[in-house]
PDB file of C-alpha atoms in Angstrom:
ATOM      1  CA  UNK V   8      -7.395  20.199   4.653  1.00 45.00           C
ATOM      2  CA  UNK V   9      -7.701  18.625   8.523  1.00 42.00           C
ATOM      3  CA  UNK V  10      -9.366  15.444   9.402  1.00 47.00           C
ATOM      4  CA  UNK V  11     -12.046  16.308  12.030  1.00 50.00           C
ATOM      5  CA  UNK V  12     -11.419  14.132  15.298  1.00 46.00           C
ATOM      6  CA  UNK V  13     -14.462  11.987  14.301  1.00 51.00           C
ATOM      7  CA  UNK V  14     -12.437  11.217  10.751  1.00 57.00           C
ATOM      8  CA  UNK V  15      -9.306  10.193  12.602  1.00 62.00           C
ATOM      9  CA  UNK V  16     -11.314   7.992  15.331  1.00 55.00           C
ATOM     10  CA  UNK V  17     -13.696   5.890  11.961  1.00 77.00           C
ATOM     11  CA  UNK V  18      -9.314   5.562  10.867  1.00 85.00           C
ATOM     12  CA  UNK V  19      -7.993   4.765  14.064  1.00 83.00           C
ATOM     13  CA  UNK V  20     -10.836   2.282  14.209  1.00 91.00           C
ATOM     14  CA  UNK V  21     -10.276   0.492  10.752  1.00 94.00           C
ATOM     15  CA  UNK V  22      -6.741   0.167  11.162  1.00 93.00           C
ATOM     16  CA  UNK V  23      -7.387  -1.339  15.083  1.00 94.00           C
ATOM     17  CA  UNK V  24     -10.369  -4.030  13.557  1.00 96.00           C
ATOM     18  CA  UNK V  25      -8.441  -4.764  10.716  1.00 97.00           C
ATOM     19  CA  UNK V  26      -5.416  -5.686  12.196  1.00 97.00           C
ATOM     20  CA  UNK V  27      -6.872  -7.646  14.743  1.00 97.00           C
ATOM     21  CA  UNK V  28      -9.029  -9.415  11.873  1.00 98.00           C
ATOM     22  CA  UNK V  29      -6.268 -10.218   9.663  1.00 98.00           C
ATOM     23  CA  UNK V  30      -4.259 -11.547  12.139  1.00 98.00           C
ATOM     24  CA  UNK V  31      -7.128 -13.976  13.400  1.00 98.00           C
ATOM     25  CA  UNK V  32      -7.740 -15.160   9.813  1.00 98.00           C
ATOM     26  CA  UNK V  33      -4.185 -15.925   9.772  1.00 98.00           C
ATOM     27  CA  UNK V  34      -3.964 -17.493  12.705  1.00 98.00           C
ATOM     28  CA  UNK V  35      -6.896 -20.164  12.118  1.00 98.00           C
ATOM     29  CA  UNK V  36      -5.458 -20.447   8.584  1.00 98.00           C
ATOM     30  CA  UNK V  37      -2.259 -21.435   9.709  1.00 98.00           C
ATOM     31  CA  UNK V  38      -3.348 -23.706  12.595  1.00 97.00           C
ATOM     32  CA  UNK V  39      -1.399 -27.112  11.319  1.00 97.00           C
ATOM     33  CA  UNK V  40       1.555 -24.921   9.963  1.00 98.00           C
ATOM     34  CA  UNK V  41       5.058 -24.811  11.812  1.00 98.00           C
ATOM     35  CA  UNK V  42       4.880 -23.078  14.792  1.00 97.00           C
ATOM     36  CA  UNK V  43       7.935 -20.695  14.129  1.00 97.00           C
ATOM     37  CA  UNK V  44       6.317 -20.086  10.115  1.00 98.00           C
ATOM     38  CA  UNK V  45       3.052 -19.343  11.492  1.00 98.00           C
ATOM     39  CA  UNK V  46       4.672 -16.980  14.122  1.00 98.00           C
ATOM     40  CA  UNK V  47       7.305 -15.033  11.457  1.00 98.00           C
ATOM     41  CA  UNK V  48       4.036 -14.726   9.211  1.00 98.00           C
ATOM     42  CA  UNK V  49       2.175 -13.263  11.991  1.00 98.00           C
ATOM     43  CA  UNK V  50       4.985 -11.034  13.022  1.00 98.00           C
ATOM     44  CA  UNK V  51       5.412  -9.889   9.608  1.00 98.00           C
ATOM     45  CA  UNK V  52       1.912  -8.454   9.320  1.00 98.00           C
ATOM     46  CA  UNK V  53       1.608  -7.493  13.016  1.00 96.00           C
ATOM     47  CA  UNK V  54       2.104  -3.659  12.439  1.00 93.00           C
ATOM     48  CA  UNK V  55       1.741  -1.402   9.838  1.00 93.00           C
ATOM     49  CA  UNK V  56      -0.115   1.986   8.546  1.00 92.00           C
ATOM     50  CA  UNK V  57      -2.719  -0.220   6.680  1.00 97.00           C
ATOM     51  CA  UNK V  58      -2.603   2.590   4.018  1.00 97.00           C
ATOM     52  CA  UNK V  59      -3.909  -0.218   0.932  1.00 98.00           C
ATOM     53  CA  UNK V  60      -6.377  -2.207   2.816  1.00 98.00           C
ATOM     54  CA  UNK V  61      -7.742   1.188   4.121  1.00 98.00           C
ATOM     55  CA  UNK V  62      -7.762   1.999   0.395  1.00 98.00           C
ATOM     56  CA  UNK V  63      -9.719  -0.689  -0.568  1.00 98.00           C
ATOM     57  CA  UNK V  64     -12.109  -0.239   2.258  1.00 98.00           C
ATOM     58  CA  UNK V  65     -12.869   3.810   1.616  1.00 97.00           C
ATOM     59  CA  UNK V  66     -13.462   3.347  -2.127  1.00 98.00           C
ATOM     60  CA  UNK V  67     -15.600   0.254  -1.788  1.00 98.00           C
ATOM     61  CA  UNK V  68     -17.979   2.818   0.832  1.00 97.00           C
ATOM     62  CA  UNK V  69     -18.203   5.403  -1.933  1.00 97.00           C
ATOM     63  CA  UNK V  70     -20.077   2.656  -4.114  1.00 97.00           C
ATOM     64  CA  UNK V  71     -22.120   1.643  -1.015  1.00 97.00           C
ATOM     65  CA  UNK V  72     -20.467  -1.776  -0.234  1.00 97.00           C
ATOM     66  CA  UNK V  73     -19.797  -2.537   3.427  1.00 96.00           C
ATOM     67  CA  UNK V  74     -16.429  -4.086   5.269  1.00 96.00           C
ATOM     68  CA  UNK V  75     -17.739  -7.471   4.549  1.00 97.00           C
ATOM     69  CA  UNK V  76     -17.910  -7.016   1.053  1.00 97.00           C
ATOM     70  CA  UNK V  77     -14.093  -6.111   0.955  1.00 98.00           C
ATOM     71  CA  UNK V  78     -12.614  -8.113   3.881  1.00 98.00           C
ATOM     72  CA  UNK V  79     -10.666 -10.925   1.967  1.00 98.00           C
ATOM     73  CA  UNK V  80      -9.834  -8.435  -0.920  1.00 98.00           C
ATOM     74  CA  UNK V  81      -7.984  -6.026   1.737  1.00 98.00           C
ATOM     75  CA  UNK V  82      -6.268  -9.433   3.266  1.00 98.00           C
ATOM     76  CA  UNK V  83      -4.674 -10.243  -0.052  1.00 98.00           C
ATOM     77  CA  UNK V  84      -3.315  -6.341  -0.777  1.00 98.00           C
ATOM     78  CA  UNK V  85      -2.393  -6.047   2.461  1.00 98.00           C
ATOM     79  CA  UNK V  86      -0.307  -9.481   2.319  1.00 98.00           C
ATOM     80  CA  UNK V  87       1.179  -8.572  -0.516  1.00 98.00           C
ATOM     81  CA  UNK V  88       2.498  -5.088   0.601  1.00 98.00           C
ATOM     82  CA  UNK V  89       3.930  -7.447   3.816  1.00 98.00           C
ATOM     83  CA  UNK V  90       6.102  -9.788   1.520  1.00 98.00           C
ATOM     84  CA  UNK V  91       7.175  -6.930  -0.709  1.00 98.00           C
ATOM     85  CA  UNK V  92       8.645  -5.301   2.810  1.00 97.00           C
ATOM     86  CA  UNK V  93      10.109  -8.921   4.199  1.00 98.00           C
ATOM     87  CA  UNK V  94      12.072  -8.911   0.847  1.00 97.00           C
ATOM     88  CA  UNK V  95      12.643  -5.587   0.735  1.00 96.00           C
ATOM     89  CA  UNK V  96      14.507  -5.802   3.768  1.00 97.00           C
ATOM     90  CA  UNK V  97      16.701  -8.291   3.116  1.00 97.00           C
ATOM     91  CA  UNK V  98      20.524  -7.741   2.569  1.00 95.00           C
ATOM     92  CA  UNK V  99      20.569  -8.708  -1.192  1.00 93.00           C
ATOM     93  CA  UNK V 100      18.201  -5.465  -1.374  1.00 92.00           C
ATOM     94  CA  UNK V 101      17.664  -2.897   1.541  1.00 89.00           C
ATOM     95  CA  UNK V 102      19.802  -4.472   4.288  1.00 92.00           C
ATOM     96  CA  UNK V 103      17.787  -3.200   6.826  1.00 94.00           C
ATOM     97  CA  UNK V 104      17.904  -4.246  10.778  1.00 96.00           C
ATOM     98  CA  UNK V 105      14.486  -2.504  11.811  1.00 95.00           C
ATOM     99  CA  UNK V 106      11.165  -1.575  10.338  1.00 93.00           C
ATOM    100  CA  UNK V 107       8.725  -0.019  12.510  1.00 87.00           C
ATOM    101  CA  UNK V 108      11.251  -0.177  15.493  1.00 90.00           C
ATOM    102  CA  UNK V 109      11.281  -3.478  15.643  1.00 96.00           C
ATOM    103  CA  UNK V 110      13.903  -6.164  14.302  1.00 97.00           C
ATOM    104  CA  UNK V 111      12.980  -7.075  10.860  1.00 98.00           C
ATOM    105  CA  UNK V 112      11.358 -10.611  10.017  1.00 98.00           C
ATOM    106  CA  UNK V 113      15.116 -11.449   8.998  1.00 98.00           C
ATOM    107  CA  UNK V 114      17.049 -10.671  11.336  1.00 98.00           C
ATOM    108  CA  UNK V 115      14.387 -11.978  13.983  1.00 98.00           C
ATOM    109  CA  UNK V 116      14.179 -15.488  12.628  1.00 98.00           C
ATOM    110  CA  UNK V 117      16.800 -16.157   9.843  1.00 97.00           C
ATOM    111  CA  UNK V 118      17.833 -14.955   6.421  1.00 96.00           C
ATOM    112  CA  UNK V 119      16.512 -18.039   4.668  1.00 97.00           C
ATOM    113  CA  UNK V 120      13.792 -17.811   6.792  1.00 97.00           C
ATOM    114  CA  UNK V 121      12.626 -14.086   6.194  1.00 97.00           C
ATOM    115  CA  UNK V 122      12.823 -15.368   2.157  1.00 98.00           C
ATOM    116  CA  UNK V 123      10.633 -18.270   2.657  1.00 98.00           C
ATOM    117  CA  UNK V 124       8.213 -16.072   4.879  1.00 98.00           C
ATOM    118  CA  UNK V 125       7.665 -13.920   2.562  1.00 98.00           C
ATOM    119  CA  UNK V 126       6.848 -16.333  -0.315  1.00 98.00           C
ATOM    120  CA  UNK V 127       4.378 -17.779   2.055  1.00 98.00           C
ATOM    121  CA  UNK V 128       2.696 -14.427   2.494  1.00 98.00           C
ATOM    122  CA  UNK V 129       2.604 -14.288  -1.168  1.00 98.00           C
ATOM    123  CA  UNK V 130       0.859 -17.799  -1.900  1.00 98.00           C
ATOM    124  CA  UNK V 131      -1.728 -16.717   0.929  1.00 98.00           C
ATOM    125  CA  UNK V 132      -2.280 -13.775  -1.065  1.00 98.00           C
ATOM    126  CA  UNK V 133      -2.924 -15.977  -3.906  1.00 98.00           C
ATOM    127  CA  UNK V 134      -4.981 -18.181  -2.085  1.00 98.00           C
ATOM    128  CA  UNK V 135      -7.634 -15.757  -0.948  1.00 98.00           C
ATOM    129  CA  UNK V 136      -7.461 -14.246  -3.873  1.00 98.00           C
ATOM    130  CA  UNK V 137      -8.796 -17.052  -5.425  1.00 98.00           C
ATOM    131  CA  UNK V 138     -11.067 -17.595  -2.804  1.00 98.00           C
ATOM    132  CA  UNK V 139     -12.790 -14.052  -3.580  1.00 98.00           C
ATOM    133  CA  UNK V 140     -12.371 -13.998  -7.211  1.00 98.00           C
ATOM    134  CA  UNK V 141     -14.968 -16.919  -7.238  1.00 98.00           C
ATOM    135  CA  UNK V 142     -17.475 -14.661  -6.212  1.00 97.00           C
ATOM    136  CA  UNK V 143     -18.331 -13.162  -9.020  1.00 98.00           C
ATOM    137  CA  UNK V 144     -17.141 -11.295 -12.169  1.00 98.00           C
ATOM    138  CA  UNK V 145     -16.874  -8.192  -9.762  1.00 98.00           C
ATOM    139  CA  UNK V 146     -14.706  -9.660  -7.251  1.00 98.00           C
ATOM    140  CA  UNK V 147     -12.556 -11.418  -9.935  1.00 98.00           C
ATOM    141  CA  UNK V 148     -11.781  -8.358 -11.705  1.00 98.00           C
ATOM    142  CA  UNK V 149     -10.910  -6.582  -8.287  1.00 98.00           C
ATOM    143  CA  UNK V 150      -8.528  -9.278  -7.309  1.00 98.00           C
ATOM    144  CA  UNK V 151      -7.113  -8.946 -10.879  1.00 98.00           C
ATOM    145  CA  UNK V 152      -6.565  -5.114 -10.586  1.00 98.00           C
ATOM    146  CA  UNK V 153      -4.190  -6.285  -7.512  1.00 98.00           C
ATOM    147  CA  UNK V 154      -2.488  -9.184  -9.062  1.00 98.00           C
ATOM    148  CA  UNK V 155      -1.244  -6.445 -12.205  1.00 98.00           C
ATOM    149  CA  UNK V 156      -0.116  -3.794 -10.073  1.00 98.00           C
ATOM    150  CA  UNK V 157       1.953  -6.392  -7.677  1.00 98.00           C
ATOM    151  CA  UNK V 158       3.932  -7.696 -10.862  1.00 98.00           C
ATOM    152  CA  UNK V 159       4.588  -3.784 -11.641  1.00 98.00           C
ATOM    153  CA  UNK V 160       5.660  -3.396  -8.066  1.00 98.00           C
ATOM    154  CA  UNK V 161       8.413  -5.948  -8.903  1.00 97.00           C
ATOM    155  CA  UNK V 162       9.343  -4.124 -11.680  1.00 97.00           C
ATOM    156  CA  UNK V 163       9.442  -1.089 -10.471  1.00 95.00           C
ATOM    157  CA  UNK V 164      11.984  -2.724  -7.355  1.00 93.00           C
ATOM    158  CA  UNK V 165      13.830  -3.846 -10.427  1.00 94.00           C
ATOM    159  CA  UNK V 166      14.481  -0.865 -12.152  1.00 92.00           C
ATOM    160  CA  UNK V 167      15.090   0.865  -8.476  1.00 88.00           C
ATOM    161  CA  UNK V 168      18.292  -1.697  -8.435  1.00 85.00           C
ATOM    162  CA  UNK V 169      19.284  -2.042 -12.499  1.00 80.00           C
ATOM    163  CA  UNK V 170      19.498   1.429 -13.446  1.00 73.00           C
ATOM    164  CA  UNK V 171      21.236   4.613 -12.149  1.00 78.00           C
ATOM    165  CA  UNK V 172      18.683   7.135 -11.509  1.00 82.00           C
ATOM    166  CA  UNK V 173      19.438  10.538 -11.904  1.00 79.00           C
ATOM    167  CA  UNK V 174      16.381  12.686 -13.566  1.00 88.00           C
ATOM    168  CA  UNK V 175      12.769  12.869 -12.450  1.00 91.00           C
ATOM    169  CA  UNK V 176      11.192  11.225 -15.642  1.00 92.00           C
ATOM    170  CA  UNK V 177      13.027   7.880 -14.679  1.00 92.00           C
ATOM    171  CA  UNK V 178      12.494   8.506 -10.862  1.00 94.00           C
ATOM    172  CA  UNK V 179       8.805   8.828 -11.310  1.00 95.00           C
ATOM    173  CA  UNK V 180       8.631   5.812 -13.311  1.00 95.00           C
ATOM    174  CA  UNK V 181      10.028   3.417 -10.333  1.00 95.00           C
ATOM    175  CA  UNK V 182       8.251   5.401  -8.064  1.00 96.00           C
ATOM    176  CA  UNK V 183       4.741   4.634 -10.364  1.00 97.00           C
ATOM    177  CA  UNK V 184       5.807   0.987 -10.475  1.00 97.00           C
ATOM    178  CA  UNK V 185       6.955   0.443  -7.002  1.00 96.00           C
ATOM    179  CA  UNK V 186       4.531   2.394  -4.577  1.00 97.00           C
ATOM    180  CA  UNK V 187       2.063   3.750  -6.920  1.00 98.00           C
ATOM    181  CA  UNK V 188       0.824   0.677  -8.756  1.00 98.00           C
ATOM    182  CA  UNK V 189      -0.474  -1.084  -5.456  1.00 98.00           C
ATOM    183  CA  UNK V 190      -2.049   1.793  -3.731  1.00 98.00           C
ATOM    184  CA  UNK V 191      -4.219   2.716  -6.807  1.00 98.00           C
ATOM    185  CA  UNK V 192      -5.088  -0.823  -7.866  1.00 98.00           C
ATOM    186  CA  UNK V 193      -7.000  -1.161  -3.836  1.00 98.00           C
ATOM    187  CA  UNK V 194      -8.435   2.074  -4.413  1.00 98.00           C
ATOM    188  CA  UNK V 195      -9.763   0.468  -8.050  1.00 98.00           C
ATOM    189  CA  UNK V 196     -10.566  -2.639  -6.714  1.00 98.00           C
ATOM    190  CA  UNK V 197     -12.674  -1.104  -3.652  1.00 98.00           C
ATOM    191  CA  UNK V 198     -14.671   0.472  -6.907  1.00 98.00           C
ATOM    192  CA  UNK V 199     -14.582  -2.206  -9.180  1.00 98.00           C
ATOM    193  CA  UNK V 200     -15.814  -4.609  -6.430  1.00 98.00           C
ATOM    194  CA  UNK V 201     -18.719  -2.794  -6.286  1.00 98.00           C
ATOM    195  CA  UNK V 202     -19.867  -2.378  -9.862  1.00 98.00           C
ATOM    196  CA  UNK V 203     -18.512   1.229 -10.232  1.00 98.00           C
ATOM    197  CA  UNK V 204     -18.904   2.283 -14.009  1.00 97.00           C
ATOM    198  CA  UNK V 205     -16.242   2.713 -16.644  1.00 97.00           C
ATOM    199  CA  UNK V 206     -16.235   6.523 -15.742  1.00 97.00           C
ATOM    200  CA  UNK V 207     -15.923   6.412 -12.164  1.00 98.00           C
ATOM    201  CA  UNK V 208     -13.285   3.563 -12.745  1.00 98.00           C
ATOM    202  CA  UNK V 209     -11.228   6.381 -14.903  1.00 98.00           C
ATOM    203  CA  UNK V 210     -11.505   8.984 -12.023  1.00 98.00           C
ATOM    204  CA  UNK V 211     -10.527   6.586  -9.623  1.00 98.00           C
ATOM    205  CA  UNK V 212      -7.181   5.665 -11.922  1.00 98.00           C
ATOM    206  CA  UNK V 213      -6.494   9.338 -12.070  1.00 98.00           C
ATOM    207  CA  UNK V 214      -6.970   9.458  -7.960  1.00 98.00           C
ATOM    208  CA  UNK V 215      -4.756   6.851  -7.205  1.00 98.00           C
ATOM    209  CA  UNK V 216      -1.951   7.991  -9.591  1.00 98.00           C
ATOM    210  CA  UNK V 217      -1.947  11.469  -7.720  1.00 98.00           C
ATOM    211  CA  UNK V 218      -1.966  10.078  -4.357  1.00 98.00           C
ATOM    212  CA  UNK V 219       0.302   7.008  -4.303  1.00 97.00           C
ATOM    213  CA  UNK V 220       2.809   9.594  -5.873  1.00 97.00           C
ATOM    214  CA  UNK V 221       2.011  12.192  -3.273  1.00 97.00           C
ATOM    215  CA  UNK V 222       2.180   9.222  -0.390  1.00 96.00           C
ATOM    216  CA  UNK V 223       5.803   8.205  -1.573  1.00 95.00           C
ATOM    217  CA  UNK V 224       7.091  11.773  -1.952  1.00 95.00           C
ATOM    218  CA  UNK V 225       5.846  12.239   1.817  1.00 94.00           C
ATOM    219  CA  UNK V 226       8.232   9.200   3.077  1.00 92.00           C
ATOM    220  CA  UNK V 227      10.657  10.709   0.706  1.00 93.00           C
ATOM    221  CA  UNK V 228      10.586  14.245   2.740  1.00 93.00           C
ATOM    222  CA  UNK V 229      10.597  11.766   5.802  1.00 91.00           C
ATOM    223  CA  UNK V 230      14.242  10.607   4.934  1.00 86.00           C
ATOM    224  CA  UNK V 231      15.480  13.619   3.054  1.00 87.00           C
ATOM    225  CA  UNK V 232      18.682  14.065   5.288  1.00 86.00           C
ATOM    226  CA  UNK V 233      19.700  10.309   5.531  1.00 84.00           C
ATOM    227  CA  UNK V 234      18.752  10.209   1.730  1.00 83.00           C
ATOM    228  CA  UNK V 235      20.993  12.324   0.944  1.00 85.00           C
ATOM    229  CA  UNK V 236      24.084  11.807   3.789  1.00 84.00           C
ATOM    230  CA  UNK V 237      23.412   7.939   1.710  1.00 80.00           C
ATOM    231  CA  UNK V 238      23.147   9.215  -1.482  1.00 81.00           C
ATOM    232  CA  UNK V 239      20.046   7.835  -2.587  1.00 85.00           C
ATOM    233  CA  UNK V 240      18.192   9.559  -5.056  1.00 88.00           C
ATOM    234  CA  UNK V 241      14.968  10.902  -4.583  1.00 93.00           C
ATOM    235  CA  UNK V 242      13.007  13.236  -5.792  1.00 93.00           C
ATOM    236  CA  UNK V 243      13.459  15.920  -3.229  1.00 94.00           C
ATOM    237  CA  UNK V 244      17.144  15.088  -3.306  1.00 91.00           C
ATOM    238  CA  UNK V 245      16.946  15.338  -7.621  1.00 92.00           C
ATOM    239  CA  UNK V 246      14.640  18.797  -7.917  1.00 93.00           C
ATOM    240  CA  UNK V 247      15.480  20.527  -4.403  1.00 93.00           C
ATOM    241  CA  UNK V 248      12.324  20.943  -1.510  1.00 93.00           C
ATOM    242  CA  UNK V 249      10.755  23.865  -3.354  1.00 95.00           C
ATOM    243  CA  UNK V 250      10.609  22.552  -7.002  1.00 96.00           C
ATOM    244  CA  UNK V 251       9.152  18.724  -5.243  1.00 96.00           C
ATOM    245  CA  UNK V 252       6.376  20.833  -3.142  1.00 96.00           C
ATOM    246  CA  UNK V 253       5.596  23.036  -6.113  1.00 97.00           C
ATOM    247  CA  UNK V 254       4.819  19.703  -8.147  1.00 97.00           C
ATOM    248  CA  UNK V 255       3.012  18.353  -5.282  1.00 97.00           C
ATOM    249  CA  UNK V 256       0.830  20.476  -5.268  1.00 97.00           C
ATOM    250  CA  UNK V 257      -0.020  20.020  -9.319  1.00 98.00           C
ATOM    251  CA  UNK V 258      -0.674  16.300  -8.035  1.00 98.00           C
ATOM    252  CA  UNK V 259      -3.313  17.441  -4.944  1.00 97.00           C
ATOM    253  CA  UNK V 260      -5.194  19.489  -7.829  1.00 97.00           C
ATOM    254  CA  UNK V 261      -5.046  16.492 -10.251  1.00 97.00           C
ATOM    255  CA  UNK V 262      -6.698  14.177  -7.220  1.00 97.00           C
ATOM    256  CA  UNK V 263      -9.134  16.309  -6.300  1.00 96.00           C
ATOM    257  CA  UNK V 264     -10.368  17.166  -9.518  1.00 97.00           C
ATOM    258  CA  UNK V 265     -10.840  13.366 -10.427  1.00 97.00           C
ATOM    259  CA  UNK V 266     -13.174  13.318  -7.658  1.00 95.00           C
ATOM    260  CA  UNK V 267     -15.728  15.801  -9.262  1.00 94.00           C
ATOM    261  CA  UNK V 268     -16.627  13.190 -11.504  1.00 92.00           C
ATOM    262  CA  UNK V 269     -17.666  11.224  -8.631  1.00 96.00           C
ATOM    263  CA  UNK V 270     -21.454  11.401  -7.171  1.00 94.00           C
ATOM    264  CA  UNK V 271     -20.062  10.416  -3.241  1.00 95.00           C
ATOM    265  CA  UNK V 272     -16.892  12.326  -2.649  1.00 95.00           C
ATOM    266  CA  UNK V 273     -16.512  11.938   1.132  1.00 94.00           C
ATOM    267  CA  UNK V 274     -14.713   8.668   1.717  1.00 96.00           C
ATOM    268  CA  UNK V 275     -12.101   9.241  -0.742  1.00 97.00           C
ATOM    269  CA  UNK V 276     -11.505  12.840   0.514  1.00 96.00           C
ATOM    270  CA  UNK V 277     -10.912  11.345   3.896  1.00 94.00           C
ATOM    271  CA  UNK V 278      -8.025   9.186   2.114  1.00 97.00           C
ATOM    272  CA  UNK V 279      -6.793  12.141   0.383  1.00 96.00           C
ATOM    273  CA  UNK V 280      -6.861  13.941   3.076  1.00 94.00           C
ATOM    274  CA  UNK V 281      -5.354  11.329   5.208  1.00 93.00           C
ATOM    275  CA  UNK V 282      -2.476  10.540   3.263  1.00 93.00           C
ATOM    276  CA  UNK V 283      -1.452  14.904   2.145  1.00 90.00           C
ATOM    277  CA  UNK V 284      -1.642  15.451   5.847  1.00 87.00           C
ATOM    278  CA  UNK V 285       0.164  12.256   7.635  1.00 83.00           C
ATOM    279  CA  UNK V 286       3.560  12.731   9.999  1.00 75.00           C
ATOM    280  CA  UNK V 287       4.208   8.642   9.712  1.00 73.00           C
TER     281      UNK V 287
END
């Protein structure tokens, strides 16, 4: 499937808005804060695909709600995905110089520093979680749909770093912790946000297990050849290119048959769509 040029612009648009958004709610928020905090926090959340909060946003629409409805729920998904990459890079764990061509928040303003920005990413999470959960039962359940999959995300980092991986049961299992977990829980609380029934909530589940698994295969396909001159393990590098694309495309059929159980199909088809067809 292609996205239509009017698709990509209502995507390019989101991702433009929200940015700017998020990064004026921060700002304001962290008026009385230390300059040089305020400004690695910023930095930290400056660029990015905005894959989750886009997630959040698309499945919210296909129960009617409206930007407003989700806007501090995509803050605190999209603040968590930030402090999982500020840790992520540091050199206990990734050791990376650059994300995004740019100097990571580490190696821009400290390693100490880059640890306690990211906790501070992570308690503003929290705190606008909070702020939205207080909205109703709705909203509370949303922001606890994030909150689970974030403590599987550690996990799954965990695992990534205890164990030596070397089969595609065990591979799949990091990968369902680590990338899945937070990519289906904004597409369920988009839904759940918006009173979406115990049915649709299921379909939904099924969705967001296909796609987060198709999205990190994709960046897996992206680094195939310094994957493997590095030795990491992936699952291209595990089952070869033909055997990954073959079960790739069992996971496309899985995601778009949990959509037939869905009355409104055409925002999360854009997502799917989005994601299977993406070059970043």
């Amino acid at each position: 499937m292609i996205l239509s040029a009017k698709t990509n612009m209502e995507i390019s648009s989101f991702v433009t808005n929200f940015r700017e958004d998020l990064i004026s709610y921060l700002s304001n928020k962290l008026k009385d804060f230390d300059p040089i905090l305020k400004d690695g926090v910023i930095y930290a959340v400056s660029k990015g695909k905005r894959i989750r909060p886009l997630a959040v946003y698309l499945s919210a629409k296909t129960f009617g709600g409206r930007y407003e409805d989700i806007r501090l729920l995509a803050f605190v998904v999209e603040l968590i995905h930030s402090y999982s990459l500020v840790h992520d890079d540091l050199p206990a764990m990734d050791n990376d110089d650059y994300r995004r061509g740019e100097l990571t928040v580490h190696k821009k303003y400290g390693h100490a520093q880059g640890i306690l920005i990211g906790d501070l990413l992570l308690s503003l999470a929290g705190d606008i979680a909070l702020e939205y959960a207080l909205l109703g039962k709705n909203q509370n359940l949303a922001v606890k749909e994030i909150f689970k999959a974030s403590e599987q995300m550690v996990e799954g980092q965990f695992l990534e770093f205890s164990a030596e991986i070397n089969e595609k049961t065990a591979l799949l299992k990091v990968y369902q912790k680590k990338t899945t977990a937070l990519i289906k829980s904004a597409l369920l609380s988009g839904g759940v946000s918006q009173g979406c029934s115990e049915v649709e909530k299921e379909a939904i589940s099924i969705f967001g297990d296909a796609v987060g698994t198709l999205f990190q295969i994709t960046d897996d396909f992206f680094d195939l050849e310094q994957d493997m001159e590095r030795g990491i393990k992936t699952l291209p590098v595990i089952l070869g290119k033909e055997n990954t694309q073959i079960y790739m495309e069992k996971l496309k059929s899985q995601a778009l048959s949990s959509m037939e159980l869905l009355k409104e199909k055409h925002f999360l088809t854009q997502y799917f769509n989005l994601l299977i067809n993406r070059t970043f």
